[in-house]
Tab-separated table of C-alpha atoms in Angstrom:
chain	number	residue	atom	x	y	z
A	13	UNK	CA	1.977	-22.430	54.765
A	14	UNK	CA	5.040	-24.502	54.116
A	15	UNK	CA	8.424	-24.292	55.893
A	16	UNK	CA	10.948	-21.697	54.552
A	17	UNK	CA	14.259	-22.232	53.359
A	18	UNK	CA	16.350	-19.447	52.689
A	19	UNK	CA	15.944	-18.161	49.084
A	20	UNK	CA	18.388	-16.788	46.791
A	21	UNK	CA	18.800	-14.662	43.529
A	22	UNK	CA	18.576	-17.313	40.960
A	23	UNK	CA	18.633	-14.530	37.505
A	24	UNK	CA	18.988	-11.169	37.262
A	25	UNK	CA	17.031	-9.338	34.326
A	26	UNK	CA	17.727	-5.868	33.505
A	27	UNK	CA	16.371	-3.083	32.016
A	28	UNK	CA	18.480	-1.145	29.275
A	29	UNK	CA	17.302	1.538	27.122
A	30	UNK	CA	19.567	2.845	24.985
A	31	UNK	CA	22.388	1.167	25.971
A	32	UNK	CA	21.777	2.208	29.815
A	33	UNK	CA	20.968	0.227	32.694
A	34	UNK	CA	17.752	1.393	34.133
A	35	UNK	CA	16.486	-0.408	36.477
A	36	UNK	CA	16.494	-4.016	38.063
A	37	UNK	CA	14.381	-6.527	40.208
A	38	UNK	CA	13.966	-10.455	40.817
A	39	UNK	CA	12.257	-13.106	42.761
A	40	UNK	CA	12.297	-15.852	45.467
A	41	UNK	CA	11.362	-19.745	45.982
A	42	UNK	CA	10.665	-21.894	48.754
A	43	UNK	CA	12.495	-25.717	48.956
A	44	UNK	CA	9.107	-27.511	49.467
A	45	UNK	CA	5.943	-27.495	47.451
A	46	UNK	CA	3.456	-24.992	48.329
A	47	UNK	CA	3.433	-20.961	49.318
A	48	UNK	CA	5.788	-19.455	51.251
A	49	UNK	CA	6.766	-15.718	52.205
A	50	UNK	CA	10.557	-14.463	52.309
A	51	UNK	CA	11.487	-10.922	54.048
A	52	UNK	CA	15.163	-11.680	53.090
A	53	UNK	CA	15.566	-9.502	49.657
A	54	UNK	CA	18.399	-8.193	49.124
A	55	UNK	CA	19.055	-5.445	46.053
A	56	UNK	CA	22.565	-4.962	44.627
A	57	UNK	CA	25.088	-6.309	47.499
A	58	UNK	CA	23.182	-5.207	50.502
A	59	UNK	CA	19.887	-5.780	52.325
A	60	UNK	CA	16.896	-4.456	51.276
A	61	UNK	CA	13.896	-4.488	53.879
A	62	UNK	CA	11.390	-3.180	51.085
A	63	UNK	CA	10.798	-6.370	48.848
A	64	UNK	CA	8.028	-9.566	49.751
A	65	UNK	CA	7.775	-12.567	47.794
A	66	UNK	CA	5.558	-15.096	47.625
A	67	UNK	CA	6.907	-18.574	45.477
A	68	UNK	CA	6.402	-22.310	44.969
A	69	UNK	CA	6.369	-24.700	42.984
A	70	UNK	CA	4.241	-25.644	39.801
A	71	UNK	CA	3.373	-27.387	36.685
A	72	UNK	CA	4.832	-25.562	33.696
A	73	UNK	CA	2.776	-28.128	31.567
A	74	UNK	CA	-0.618	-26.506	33.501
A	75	UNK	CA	1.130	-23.350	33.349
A	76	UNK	CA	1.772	-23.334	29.621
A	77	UNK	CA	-0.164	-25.854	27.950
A	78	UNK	CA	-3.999	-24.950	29.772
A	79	UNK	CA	-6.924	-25.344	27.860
A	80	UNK	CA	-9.536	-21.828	27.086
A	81	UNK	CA	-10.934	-21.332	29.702
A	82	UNK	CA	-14.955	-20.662	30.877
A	83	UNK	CA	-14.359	-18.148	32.975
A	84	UNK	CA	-16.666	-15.061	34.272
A	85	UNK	CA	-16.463	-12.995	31.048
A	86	UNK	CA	-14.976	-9.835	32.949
A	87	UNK	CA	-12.162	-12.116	33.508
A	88	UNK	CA	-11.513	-12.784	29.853
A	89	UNK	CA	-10.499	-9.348	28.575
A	90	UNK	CA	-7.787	-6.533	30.326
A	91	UNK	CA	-10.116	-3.350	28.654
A	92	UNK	CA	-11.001	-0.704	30.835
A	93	UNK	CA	-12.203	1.719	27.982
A	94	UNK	CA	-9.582	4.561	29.430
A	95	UNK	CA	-7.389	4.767	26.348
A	96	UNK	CA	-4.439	3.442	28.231
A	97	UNK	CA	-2.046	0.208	26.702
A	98	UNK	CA	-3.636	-2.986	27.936
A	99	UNK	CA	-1.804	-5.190	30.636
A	100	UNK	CA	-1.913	-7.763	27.429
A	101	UNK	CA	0.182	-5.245	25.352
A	102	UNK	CA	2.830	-5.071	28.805
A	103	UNK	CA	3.250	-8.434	29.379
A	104	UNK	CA	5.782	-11.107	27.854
A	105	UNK	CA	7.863	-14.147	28.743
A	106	UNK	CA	10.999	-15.103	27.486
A	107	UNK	CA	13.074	-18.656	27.544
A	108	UNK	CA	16.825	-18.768	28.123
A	109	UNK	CA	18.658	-21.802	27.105
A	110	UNK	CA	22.014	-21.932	28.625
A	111	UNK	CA	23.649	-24.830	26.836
A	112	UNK	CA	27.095	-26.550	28.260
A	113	UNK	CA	26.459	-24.887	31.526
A	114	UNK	CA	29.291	-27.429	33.347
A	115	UNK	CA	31.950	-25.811	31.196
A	116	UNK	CA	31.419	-22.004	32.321
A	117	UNK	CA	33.785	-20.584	34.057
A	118	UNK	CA	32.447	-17.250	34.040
A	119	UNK	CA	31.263	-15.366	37.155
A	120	UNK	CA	28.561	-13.925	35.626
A	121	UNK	CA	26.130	-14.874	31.962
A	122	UNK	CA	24.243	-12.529	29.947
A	123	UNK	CA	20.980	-13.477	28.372
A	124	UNK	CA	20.410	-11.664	24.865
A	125	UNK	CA	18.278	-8.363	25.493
A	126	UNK	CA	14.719	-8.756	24.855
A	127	UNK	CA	11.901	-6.363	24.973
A	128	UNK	CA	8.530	-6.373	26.881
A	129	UNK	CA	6.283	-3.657	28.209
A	130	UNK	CA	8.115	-1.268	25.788
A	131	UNK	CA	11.473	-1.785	27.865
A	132	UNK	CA	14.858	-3.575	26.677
A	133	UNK	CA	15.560	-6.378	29.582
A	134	UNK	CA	18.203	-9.163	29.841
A	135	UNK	CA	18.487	-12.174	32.333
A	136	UNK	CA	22.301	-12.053	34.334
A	137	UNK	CA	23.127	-15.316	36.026
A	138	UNK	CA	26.148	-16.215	38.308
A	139	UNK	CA	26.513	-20.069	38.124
A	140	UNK	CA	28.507	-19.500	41.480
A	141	UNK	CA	26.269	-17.350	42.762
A	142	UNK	CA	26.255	-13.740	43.592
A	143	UNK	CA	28.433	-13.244	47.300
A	144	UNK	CA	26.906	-16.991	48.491
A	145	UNK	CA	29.185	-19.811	47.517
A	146	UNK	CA	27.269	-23.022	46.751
A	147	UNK	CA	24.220	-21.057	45.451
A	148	UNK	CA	22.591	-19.900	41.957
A	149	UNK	CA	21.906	-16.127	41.681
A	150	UNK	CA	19.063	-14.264	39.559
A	151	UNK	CA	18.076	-10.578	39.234
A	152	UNK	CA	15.611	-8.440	37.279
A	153	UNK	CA	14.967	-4.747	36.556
A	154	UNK	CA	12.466	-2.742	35.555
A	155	UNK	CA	10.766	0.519	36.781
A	156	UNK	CA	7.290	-1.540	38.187
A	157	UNK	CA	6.635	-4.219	37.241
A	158	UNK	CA	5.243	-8.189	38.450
A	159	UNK	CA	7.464	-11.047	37.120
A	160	UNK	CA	7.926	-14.665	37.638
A	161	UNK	CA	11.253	-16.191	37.218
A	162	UNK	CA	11.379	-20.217	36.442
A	163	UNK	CA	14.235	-22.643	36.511
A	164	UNK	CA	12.598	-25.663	34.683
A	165	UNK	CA	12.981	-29.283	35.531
A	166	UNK	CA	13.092	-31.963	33.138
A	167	UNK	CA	9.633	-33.235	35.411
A	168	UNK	CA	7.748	-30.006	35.225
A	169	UNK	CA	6.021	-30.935	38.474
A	170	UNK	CA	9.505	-30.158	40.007
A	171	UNK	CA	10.450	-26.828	37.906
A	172	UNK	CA	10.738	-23.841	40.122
A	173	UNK	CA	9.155	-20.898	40.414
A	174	UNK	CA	9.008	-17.700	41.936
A	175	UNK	CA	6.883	-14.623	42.097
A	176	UNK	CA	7.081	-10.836	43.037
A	177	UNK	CA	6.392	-6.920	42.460
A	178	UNK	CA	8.837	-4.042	43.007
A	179	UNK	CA	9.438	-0.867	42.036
A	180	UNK	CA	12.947	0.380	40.926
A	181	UNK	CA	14.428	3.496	40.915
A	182	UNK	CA	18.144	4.982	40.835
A	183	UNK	CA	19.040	4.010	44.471
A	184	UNK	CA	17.204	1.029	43.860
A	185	UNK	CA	18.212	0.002	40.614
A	186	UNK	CA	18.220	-4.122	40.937
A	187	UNK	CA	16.570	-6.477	43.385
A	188	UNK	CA	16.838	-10.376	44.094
A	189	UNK	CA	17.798	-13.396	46.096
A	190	UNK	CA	21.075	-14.366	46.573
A	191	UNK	CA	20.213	-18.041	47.293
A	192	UNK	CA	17.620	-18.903	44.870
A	193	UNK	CA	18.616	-22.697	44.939
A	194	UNK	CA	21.619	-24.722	46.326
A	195	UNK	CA	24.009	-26.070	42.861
A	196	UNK	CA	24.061	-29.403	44.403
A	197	UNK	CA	20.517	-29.701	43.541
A	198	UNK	CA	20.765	-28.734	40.033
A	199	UNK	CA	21.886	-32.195	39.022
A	200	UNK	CA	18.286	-32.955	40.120
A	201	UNK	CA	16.825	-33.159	36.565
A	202	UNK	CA	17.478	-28.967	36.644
A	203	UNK	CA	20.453	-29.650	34.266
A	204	UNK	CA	19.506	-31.900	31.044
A	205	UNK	CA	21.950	-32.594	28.631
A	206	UNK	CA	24.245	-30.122	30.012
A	207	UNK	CA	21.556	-27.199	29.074
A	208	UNK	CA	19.990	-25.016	32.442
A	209	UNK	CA	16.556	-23.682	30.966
A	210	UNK	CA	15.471	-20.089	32.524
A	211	UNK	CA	11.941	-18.796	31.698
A	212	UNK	CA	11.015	-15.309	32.756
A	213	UNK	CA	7.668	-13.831	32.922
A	214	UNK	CA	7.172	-10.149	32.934
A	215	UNK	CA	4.005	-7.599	33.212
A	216	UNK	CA	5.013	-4.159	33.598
A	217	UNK	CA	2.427	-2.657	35.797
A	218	UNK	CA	-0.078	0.559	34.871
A	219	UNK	CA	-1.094	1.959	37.896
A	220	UNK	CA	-4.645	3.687	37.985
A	221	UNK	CA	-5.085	5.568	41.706
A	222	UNK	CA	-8.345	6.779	41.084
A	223	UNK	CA	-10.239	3.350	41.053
A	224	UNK	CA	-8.975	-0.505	40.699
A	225	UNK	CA	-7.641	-1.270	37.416
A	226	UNK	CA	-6.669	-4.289	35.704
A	227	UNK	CA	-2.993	-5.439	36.203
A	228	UNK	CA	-2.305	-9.095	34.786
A	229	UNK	CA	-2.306	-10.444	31.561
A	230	UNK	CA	-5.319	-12.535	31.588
A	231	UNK	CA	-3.249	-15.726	31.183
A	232	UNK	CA	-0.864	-14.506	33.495
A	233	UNK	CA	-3.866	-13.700	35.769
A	234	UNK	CA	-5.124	-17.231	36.271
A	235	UNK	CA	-1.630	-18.913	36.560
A	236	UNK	CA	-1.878	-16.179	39.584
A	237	UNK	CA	-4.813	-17.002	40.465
A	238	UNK	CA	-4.385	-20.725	41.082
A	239	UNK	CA	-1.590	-19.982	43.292
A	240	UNK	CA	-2.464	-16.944	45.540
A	241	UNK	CA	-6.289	-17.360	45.321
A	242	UNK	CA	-6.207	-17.882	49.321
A	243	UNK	CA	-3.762	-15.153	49.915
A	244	UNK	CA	-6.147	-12.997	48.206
A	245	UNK	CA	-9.225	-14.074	50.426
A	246	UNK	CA	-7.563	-13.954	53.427
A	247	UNK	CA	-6.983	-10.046	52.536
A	248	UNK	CA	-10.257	-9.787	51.253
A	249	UNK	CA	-12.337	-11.601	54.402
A	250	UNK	CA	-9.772	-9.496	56.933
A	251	UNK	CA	-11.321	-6.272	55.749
A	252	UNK	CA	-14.858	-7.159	55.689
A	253	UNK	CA	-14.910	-9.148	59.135
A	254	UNK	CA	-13.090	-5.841	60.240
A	255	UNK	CA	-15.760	-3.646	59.460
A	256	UNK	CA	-18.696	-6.029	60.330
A	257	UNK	CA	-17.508	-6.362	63.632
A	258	UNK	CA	-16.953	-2.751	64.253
A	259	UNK	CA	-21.091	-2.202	63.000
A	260	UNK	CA	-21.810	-5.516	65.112
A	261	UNK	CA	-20.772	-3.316	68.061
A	262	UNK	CA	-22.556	-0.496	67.109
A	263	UNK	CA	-25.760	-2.611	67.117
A	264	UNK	CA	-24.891	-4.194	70.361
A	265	UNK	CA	-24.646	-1.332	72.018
A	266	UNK	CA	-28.301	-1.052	72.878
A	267	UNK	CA	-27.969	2.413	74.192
A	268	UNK	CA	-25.942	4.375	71.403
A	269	UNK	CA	-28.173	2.175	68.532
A	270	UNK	CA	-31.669	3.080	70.100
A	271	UNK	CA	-29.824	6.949	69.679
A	272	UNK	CA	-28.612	6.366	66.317
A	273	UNK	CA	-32.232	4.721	64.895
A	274	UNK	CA	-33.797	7.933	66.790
A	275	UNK	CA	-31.806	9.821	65.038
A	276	UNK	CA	-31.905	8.282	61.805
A	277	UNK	CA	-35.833	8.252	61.735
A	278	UNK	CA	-35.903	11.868	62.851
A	279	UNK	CA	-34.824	13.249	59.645
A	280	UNK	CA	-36.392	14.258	56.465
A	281	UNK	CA	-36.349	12.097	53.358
A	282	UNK	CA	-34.482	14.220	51.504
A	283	UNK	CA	-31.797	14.593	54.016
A	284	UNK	CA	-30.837	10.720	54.141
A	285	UNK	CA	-30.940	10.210	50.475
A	286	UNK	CA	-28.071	13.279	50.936
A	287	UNK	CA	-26.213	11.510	53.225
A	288	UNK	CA	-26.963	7.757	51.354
A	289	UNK	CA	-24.763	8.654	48.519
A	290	UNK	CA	-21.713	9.217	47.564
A	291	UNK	CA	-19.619	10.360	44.641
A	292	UNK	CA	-17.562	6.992	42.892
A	293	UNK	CA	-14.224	8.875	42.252
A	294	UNK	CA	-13.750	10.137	46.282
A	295	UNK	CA	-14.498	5.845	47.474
A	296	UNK	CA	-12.714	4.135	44.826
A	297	UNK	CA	-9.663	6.846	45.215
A	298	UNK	CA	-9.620	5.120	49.228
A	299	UNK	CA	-10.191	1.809	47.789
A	300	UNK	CA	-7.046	1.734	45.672
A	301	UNK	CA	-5.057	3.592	48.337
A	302	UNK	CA	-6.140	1.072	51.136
A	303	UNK	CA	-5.558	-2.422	49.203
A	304	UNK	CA	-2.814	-1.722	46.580
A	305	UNK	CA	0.345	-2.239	48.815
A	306	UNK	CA	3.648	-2.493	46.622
A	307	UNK	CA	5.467	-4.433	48.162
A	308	UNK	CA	2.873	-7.592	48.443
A	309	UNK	CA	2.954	-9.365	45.403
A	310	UNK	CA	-0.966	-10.023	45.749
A	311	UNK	CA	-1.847	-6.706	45.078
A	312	UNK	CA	-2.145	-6.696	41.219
A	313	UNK	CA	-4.900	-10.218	41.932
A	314	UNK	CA	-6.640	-8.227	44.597
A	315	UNK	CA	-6.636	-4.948	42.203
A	316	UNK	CA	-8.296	-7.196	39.466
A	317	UNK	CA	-10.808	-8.730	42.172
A	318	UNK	CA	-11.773	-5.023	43.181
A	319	UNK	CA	-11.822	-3.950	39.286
A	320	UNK	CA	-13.978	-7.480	38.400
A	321	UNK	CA	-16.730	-6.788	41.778
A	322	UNK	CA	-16.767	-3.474	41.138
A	323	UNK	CA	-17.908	-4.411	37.224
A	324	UNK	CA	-20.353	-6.979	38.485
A	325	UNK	CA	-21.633	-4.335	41.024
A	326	UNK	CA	-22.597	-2.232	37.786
A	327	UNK	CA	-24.588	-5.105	36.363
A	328	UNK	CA	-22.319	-5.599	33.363
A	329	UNK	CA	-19.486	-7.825	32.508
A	330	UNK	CA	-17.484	-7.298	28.877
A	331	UNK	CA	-17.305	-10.237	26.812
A	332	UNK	CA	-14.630	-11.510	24.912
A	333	UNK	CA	-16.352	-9.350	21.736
A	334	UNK	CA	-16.567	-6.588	23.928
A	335	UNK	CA	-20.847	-6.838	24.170
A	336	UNK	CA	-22.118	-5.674	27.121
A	337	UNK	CA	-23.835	-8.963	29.277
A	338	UNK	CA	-26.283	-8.169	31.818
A	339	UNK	CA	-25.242	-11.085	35.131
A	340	UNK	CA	-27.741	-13.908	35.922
A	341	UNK	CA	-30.204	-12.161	38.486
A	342	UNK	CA	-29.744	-15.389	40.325
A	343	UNK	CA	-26.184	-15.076	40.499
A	344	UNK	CA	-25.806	-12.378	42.547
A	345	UNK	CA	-26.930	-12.138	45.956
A	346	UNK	CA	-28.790	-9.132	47.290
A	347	UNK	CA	-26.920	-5.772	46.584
A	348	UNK	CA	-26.142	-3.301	49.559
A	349	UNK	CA	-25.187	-0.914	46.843
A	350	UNK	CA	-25.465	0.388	43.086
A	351	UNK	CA	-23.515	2.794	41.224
A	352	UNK	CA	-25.860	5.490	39.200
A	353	UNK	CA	-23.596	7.002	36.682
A	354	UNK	CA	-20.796	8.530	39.067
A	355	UNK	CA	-22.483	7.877	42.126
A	356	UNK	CA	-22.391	4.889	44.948
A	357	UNK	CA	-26.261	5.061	46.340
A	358	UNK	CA	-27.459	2.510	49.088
A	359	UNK	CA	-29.815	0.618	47.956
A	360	UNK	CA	-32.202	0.695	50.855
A	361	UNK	CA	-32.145	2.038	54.369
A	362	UNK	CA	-28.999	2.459	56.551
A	363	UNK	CA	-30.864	0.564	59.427
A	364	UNK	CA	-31.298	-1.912	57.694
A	365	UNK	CA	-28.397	-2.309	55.757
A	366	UNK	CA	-26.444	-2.144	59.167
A	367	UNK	CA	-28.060	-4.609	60.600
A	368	UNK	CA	-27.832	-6.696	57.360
A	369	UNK	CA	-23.977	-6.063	56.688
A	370	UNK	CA	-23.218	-7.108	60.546
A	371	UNK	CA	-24.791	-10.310	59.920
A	372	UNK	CA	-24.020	-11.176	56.456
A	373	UNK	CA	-20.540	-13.770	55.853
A	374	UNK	CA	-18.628	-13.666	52.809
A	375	UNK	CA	-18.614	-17.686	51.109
A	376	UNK	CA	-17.548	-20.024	53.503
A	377	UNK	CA	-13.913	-20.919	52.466
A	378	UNK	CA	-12.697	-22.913	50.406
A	379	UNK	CA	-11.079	-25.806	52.090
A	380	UNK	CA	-9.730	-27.475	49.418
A	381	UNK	CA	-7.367	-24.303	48.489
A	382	UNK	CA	-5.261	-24.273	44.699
A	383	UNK	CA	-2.765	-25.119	45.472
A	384	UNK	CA	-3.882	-28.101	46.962
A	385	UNK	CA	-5.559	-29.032	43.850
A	386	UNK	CA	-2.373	-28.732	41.827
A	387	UNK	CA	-1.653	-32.403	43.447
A	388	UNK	CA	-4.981	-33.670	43.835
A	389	UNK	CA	-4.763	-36.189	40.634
A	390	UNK	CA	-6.658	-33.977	37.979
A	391	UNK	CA	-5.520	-33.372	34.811
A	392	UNK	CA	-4.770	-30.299	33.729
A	393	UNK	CA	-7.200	-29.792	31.237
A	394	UNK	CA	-10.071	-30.264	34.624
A	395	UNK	CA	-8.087	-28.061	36.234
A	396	UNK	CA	-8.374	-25.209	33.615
A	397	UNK	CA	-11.907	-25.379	32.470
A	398	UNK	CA	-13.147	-26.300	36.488
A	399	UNK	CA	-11.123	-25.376	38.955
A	400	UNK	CA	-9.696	-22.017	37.163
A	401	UNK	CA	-13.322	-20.818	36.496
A	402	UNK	CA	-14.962	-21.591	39.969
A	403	UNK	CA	-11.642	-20.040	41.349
A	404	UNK	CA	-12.239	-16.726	39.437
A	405	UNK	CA	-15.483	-16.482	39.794
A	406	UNK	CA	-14.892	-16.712	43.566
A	407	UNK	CA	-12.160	-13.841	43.436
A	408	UNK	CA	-15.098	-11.471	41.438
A	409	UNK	CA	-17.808	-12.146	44.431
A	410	UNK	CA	-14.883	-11.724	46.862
A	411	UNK	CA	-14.487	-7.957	45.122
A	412	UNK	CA	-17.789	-7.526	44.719
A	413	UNK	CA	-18.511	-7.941	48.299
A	414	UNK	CA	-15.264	-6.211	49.341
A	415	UNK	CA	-16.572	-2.961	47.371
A	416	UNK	CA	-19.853	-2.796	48.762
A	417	UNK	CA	-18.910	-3.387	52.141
A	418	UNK	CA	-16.072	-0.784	51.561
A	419	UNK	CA	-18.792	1.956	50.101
A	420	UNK	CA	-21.361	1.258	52.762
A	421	UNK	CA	-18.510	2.003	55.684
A	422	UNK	CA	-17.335	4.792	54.208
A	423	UNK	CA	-20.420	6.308	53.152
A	424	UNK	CA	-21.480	5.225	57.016
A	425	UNK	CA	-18.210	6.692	58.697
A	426	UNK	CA	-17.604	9.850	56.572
A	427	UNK	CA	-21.573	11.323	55.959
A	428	UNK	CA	-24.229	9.665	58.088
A	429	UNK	CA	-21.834	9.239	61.726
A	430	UNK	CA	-20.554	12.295	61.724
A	431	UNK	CA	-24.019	13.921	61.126
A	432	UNK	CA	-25.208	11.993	64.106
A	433	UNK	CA	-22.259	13.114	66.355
A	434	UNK	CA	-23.043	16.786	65.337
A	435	UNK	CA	-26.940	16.086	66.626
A	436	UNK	CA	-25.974	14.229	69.525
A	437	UNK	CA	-23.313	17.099	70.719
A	438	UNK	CA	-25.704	19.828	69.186
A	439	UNK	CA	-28.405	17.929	72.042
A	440	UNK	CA	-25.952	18.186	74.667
A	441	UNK	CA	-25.439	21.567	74.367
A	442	UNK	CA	-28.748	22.254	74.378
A	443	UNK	CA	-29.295	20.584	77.649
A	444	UNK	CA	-26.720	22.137	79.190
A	445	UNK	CA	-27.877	25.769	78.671
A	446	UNK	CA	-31.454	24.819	79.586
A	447	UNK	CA	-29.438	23.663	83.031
């Protein structure tokens, strides 16, 4: 994580539909190369504790000019079959020119409008900046919606950009950074020719909250991707080590698992394929409400990781055509779970699978994170086909793994635990009137 400096509005887009202003919302950058996090956004004039951002720098030549990639099918198309516009159809970018930028005098600049997502947006810009002397100012609005926000260098390497998702609404209506980047550093190859170049990125968000959906764009997705890849497996790998250790102490406890495998073994079949299964739409309803969080800009990656493993946990990916392609058997480890039609069913016994999930590890991490790799000497063109395929293909067994672990705690916690509590107090009781 690199060191913060104080980030600022740099744009401001907003949303206008017939002729009114709607709604509004914008991003934030860290000075040094790398990923940093910002708590300091700040919507119309005032504070605003709601917003997170994650920015940094990066290539817009890898950004823009990136060879097809080889990626897990799943991770080629933005189809979930539920008759619903595709994140594809909601996303757009737009470029700004701003030419003779020495000679405005204006406090503020209006971009022409231009439309994405089915919504009329513009770019405002204070040269001056917006209540911060010395400092560039940006904004954008929307109702929900992820958007990146660039201020290109003549060196791409150097052209800044920043990231975030928020959710407008009429007390609400704009969001940004009032120090997006000091003006004493625009002369830094920011300014060429006397022309400031803005670039704005937006996907208007579809939210699903009965199961993970696809959110990005899928180009959109793996610029993402080879930013926040480690952001998203440090969310994933929190929740899993979470529940592992809370079975590992189950097991540990010698006492309360000799009760529990007593109990277990001393029902019918019938009863624990009952309580070994569980309806999709009640876990996946838990799993969207537990790991899409607003204000982190990660959410819409770690929605598509959950929608990708939870595809891969069905046996299928979708193609580019659309054919259904059954996964390499070899390719994915043992399941703990499989989904039979609507249904999440364990795959084998609880004991076992207890014992199994409190031992397994998700993939060692990756050391050598992406953003590191941005720098490492590749070209682009190895980064696309190499790095952004091994780098998806990590966030789908990252999902996969976080669903199954997911369905095998709830269907754990919610069915099978509770059962056992209601024997072992049922056997107290018992004792205590033969007493």
């Amino acid at each position: 994580m690199t060191k913060l400096w104080t980030s600022i509005p740099v744009s401001k887009f907003r949303s206008v539909e017939e002729g009114v202003l709607k709604w509004e919302m914008a991003g934030t950058v860290s000075e040094e190369s790398g990923v940093g996090r910002s708590m300091e956004g700040f919507s119309s004039g005032q504070r605003c504790q709601s917003g997170e951002a994650l920015a940094e720098w990066r290539s817009s030549e890898q950004v823009e000019n990136g060879t097809p990639s080889t990626s897990p099918p799943d991770w080629e198309t933005d189809d979930d079959n539920d008759g619903g516009p595709k994140p594809s159809e909601l996303y757009g970018k737009y470029t700004w020119r701003i030419e003779k930028f020495s000679e405005i005098n204006k406090r503020e600049l209006r971009s022409n409008q231009f439309e994405i997502g089915g919504y009329k947006w513009y770019i405002l810009i204070y040269p001056q900046g917006c209540d911060f002397c010395h400092h560039l100012s940006l904004f954008l609005l929307e109702p929900f919606a992820q958007f990146t926000i660039a201020v290109v260098n003549k060196d791409p390497k150097k052209s800044k950009y920043s990231d975030t998702l928020h959710r407008f609404w009429k007390k609400e209506h704009d969001w940004g950074w009032k120090k997006f980047m000091e003006l004493t550093k625009m002369s830094d190859g920011f300014i060429d020719a006397d022309t400031l170049i803005i670039k704005a990125q937006v996907q208007v968000i579809r939210e699903r909250a009965d199961r993970p959906f696809r959110c990005l764009d899928c180009q959109y997705r793996r610029e993402l991707v080879r930013v926040y890849l480690t952001n998203v497996e440090q969310i994933c790998r929190r929740f899993v080590e979470e529940r592992r250790s809370k079975l590992g102490k189950l097991i540990d406890d010698k006492a309360r698992w000799s009760s529990f495998r007593a109990f277990w073994l001393g029902i019918d079949q019938n009863a624990r394929r009952r309580m070994s299964r569980e309806k999709t739409d009640v876990i996946l309803k838990v799993v969207v409400k537990h790991f899409f969080i607003e204000k982190e800009v990660t959410s819409t990656l770690v929605m598509d990781s959950l929608y990708s493993g939870l595809k891969a946990l069905e046996g299928q990916t979708i193609s580019k055509k659309g054919r259904l392609k059954l996964l390499e058997a070899e390719e994915m480890p043992a399941p703990i779970v499989r989904v039979d039609k609507d249904v999440f069913v364990l795959v084998d016994d609880v004991l076992l699978l207890l014992e199994r999930a409190a031992m397994d590890l998700l993939p060692p991490k990756d050391e050598k994170g992406p953003q590191n790799r941005t720098k490492d000497g590749n070209s682009g063109e190895d980064f696309n086909k190499d790095s952004i395929e091994r780098d998806e293909r990590r966030l789908t067994e990252l999902g996969r793994r976080t669903v199954e672990i997911f369905v095998l705690a709830h269907i754990f916690s919610n069915k099978i635990e509770v059962a056992y509590q209601e024997a072992v107090a049922l056997k107290e009781q018992e004792e205590l009137i033969r007493e």
